[in-house]
mmCIF file with all atom_site columns, C-alpha atoms in Angstrom:
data_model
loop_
_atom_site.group_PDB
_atom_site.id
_atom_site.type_symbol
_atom_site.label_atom_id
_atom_site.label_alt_id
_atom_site.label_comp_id
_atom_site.label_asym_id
_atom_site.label_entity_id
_atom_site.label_seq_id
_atom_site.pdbx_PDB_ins_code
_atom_site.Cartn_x
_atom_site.Cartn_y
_atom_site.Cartn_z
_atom_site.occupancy
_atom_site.B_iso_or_equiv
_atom_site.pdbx_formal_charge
_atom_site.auth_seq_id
_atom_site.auth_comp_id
_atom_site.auth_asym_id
_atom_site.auth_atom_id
_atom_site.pdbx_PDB_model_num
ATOM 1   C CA . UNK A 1 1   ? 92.601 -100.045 21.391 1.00 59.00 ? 109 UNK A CA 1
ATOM 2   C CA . UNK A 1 2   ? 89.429 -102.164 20.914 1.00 63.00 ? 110 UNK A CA 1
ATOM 3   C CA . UNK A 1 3   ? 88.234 -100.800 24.216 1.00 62.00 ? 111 UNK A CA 1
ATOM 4   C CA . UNK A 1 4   ? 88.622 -96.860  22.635 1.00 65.00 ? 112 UNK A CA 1
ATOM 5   C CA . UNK A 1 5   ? 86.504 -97.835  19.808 1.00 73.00 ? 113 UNK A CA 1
ATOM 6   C CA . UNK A 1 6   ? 83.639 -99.343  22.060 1.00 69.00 ? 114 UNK A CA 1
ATOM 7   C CA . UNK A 1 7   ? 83.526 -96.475  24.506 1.00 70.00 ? 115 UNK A CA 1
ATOM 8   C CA . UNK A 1 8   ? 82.986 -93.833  21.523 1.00 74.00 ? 116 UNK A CA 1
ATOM 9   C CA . UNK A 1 9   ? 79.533 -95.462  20.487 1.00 72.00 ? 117 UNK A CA 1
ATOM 10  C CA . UNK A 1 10  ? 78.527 -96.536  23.894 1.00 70.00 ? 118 UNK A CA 1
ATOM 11  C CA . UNK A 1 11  ? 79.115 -92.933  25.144 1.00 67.00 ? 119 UNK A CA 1
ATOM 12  C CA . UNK A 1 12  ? 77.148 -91.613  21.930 1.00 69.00 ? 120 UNK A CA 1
ATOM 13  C CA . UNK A 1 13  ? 74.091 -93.804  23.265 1.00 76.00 ? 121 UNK A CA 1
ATOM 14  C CA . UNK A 1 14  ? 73.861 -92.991  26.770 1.00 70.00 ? 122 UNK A CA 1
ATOM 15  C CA . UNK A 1 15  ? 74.193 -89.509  25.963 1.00 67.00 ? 123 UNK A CA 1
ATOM 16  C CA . UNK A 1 16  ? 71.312 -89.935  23.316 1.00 67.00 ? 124 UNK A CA 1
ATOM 17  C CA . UNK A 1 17  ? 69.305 -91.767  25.365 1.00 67.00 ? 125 UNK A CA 1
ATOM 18  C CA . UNK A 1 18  ? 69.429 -89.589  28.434 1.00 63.00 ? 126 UNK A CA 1
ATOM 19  C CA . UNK A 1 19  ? 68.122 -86.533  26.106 1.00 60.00 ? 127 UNK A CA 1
ATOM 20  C CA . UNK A 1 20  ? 64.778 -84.613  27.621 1.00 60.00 ? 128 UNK A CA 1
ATOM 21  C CA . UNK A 1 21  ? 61.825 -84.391  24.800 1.00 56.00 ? 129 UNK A CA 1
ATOM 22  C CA . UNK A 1 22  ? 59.230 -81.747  25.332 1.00 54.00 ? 130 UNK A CA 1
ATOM 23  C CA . UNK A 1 23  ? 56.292 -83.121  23.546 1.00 51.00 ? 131 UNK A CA 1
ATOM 24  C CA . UNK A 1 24  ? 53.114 -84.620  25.028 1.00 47.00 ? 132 UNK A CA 1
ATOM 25  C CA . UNK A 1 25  ? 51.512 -87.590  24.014 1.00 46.00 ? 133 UNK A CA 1
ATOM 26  C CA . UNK A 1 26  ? 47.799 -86.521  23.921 1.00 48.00 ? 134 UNK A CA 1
ATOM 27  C CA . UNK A 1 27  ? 48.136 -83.328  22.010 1.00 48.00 ? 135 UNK A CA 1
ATOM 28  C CA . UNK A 1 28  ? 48.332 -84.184  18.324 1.00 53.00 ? 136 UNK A CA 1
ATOM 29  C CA . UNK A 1 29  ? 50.525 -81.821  15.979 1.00 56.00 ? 137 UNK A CA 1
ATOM 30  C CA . UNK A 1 30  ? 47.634 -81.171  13.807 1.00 57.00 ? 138 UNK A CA 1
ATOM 31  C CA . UNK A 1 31  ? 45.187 -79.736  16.375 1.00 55.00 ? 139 UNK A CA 1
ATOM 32  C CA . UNK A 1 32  ? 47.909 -76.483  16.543 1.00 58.00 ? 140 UNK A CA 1
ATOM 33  C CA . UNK A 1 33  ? 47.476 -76.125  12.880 1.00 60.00 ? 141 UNK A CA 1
ATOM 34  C CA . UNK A 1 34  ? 43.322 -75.123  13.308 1.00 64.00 ? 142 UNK A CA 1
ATOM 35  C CA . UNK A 1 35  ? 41.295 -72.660  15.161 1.00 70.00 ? 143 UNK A CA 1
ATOM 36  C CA . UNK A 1 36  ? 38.950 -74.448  17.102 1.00 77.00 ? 144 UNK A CA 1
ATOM 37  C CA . UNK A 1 37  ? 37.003 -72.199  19.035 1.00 88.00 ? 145 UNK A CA 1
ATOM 38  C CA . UNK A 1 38  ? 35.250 -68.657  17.476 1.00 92.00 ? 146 UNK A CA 1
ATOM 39  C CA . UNK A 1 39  ? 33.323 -65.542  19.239 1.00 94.00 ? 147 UNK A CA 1
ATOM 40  C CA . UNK A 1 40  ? 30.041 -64.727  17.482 1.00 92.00 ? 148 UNK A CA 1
ATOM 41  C CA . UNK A 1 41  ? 28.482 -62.759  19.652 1.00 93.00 ? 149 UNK A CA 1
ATOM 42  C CA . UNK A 1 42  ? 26.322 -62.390  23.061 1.00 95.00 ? 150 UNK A CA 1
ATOM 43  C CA . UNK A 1 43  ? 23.073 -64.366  23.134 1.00 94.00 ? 151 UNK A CA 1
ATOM 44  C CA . UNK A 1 44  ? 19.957 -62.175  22.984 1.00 93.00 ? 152 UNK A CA 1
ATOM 45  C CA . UNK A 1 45  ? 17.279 -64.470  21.631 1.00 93.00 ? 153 UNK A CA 1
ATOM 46  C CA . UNK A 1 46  ? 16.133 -67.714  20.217 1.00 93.00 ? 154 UNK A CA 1
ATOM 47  C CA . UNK A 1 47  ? 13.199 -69.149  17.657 1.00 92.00 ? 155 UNK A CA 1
ATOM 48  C CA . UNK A 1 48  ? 12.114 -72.639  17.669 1.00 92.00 ? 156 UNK A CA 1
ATOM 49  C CA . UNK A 1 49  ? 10.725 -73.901  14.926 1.00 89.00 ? 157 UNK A CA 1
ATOM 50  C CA . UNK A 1 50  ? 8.926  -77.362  14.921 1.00 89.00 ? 158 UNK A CA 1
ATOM 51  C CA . UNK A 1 51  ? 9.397  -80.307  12.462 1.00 87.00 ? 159 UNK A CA 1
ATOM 52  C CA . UNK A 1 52  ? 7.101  -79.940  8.839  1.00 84.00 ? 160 UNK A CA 1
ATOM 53  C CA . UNK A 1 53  ? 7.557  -83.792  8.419  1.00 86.00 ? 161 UNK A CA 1
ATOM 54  C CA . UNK A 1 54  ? 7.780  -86.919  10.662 1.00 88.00 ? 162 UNK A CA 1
ATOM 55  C CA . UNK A 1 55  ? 11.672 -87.393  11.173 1.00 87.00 ? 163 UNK A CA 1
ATOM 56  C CA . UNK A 1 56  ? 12.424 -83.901  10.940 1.00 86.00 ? 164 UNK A CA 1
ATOM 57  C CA . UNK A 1 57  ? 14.531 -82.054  13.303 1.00 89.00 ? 165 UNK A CA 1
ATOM 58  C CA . UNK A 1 58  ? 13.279 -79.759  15.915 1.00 92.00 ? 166 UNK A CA 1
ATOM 59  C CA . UNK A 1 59  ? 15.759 -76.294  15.383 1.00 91.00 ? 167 UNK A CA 1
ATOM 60  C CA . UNK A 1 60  ? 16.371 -73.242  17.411 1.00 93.00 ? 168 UNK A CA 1
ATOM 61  C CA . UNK A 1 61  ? 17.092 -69.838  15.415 1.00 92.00 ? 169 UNK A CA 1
ATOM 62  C CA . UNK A 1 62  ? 19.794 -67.898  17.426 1.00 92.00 ? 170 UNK A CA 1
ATOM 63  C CA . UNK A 1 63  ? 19.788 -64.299  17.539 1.00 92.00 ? 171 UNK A CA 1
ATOM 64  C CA . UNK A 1 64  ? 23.160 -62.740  19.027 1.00 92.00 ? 172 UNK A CA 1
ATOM 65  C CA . UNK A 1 65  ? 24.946 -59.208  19.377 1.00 92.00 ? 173 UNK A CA 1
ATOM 66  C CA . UNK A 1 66  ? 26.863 -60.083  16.020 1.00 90.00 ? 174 UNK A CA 1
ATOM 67  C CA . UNK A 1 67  ? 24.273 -61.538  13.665 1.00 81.00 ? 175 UNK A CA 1
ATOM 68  C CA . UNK A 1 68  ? 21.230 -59.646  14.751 1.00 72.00 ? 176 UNK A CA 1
ATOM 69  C CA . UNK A 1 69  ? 18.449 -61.413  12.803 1.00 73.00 ? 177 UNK A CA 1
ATOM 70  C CA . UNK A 1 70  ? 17.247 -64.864  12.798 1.00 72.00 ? 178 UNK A CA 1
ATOM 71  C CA . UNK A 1 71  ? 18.592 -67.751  10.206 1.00 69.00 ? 179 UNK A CA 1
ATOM 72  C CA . UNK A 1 72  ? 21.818 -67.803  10.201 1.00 79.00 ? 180 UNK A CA 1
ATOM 73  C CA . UNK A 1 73  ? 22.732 -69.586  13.370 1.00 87.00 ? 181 UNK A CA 1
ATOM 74  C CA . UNK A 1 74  ? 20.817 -72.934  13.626 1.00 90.00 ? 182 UNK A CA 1
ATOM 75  C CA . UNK A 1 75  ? 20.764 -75.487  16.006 1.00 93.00 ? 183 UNK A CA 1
ATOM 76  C CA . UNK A 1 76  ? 19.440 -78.678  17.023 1.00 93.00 ? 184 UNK A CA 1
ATOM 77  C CA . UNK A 1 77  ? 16.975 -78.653  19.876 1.00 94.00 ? 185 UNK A CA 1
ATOM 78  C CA . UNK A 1 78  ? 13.604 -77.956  21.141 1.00 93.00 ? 186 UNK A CA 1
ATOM 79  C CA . UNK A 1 79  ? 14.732 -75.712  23.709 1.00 95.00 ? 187 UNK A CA 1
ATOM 80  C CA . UNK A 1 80  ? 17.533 -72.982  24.320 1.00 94.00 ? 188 UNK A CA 1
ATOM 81  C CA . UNK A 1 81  ? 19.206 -72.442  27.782 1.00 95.00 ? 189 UNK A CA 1
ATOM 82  C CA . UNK A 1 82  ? 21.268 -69.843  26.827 1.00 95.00 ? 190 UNK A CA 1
ATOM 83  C CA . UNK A 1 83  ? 20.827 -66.888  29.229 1.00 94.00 ? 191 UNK A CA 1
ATOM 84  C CA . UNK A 1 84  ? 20.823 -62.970  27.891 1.00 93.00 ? 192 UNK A CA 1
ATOM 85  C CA . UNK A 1 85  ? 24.486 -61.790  27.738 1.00 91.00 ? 193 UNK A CA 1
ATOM 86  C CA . UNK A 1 86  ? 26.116 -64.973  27.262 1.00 95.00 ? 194 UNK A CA 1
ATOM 87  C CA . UNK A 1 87  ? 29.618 -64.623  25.286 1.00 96.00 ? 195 UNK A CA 1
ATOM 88  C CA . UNK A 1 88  ? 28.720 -67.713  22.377 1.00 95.00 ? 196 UNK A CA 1
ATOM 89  C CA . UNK A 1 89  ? 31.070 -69.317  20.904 1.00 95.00 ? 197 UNK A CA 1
ATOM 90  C CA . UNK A 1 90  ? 31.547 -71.578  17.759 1.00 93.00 ? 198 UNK A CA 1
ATOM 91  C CA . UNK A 1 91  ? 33.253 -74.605  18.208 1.00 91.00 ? 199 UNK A CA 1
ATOM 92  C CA . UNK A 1 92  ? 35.009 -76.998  15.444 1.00 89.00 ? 200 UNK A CA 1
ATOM 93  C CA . UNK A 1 93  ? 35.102 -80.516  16.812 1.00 87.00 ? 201 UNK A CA 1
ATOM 94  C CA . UNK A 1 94  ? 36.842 -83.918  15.479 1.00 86.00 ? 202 UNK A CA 1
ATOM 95  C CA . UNK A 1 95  ? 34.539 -86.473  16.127 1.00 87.00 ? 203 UNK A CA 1
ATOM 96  C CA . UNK A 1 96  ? 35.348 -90.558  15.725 1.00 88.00 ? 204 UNK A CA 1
ATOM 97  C CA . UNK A 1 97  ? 33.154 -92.597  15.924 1.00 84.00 ? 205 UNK A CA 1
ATOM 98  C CA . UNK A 1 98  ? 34.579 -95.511  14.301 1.00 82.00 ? 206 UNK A CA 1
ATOM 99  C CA . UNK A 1 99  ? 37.413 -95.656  12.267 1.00 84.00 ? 207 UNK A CA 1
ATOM 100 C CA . UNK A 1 100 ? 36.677 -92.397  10.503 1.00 86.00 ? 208 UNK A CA 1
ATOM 101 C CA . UNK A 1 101 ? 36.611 -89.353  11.878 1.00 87.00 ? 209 UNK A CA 1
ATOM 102 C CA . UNK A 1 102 ? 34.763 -86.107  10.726 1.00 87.00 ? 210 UNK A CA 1
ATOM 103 C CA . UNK A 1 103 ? 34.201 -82.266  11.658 1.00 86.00 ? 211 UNK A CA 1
ATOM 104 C CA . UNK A 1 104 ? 31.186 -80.760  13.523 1.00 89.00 ? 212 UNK A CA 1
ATOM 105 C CA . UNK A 1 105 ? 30.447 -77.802  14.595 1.00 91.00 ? 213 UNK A CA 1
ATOM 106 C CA . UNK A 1 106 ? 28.553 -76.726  17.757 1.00 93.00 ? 214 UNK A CA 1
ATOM 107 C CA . UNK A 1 107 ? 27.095 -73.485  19.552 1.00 95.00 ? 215 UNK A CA 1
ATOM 108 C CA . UNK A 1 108 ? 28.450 -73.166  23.129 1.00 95.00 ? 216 UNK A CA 1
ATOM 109 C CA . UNK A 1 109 ? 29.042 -70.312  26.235 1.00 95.00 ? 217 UNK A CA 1
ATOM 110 C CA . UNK A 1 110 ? 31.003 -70.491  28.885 1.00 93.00 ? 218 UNK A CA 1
ATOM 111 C CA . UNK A 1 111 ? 28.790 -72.723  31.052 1.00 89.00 ? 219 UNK A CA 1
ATOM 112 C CA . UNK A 1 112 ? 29.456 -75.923  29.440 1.00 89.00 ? 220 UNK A CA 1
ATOM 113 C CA . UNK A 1 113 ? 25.227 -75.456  27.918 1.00 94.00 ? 221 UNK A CA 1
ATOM 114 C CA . UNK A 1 114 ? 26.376 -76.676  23.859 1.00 95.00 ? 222 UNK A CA 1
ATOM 115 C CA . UNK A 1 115 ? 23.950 -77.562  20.711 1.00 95.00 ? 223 UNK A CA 1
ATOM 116 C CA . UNK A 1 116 ? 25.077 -78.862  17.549 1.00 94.00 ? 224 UNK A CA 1
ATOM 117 C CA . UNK A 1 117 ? 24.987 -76.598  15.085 1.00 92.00 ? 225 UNK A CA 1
ATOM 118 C CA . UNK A 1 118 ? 23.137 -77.756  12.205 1.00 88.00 ? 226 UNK A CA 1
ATOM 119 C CA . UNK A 1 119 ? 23.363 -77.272  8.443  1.00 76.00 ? 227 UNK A CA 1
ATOM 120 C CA . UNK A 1 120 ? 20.368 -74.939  7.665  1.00 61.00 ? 228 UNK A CA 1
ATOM 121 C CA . UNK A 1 121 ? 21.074 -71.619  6.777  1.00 61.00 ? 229 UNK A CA 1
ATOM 122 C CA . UNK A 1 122 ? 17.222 -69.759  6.856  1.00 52.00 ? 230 UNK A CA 1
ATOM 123 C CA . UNK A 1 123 ? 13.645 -70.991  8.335  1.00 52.00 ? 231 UNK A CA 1
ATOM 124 C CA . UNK A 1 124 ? 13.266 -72.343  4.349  1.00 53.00 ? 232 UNK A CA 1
ATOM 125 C CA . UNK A 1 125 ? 15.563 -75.032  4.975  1.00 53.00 ? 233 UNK A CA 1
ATOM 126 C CA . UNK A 1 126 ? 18.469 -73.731  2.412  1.00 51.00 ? 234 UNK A CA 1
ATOM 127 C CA . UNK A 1 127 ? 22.115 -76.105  2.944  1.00 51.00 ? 235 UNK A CA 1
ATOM 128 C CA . UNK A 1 128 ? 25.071 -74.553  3.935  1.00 47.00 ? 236 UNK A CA 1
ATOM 129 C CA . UNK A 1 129 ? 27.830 -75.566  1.691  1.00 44.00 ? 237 UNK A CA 1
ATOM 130 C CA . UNK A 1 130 ? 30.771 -74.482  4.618  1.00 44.00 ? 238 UNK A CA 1
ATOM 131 C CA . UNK A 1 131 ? 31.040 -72.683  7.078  1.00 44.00 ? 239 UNK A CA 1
ATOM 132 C CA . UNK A 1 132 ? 33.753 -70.386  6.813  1.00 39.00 ? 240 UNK A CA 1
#
């Protein structure tokens, strides 16, 4: 009799224990939740515009078959290696470099050539409050 009431819960555990789960470690549950990767257009043409102050950025103004006029695409760089045609893409990115993490956002095509996009809005220097 004591035997009977040993098996039932030792059988429960094996059984539980030899169940398949079909989750992956690396891939957190949130990153399903977010779109992380937008078309905006092909690449036609780029502005660079130089720094006003000492410590200023250097920015490129991208021009592309959606937005076709210069300021509302910004960048960080001196130079733009984007070739004409290219399919660009915006890209949301969790970045952590210490214990917190935030969101950035950068300009890429399909040849792994990427710039961070940056937070100006026209050649005046206006903030954007969010992106979408």
């Amino acid at each position: 009799m004591k035997l009977k009431r040993l098996l039932i819960p030792a059988l429960l555990i094996v059984l539980a224990s030899c169940s398949t789960v079909n989750k992956t470690a690396t891939e957190p549950e949130e990153d399903k939740l977010y779109v992380t990767r937008m078309y905006i257009g092909d690449y036609e043409d780029f502005r660079h515009t130089a720094p006003a102050r000492l410590g200023d950025p250097h920015l490129i103004w991208i021009k592309t078959s959606q937005d076709t006029t210069f300021g509302k695409i910004s960048a960080y760089s001196k130079e733009c290696d984007f070739r004409d045609g290219d399919r660009l893409y915006l890209r949301r990115k969790y970045v952590t470099p210490g214990v917190f993490g935030y969101w950035m956002y950068q300009i890429e095509n399909d040849n792994e050539v990427f710039y961070r996009v940056c937070e100006y809005q026209n050649d005046r220097k206006v903030l954007v409050q969010s992106w979408y």
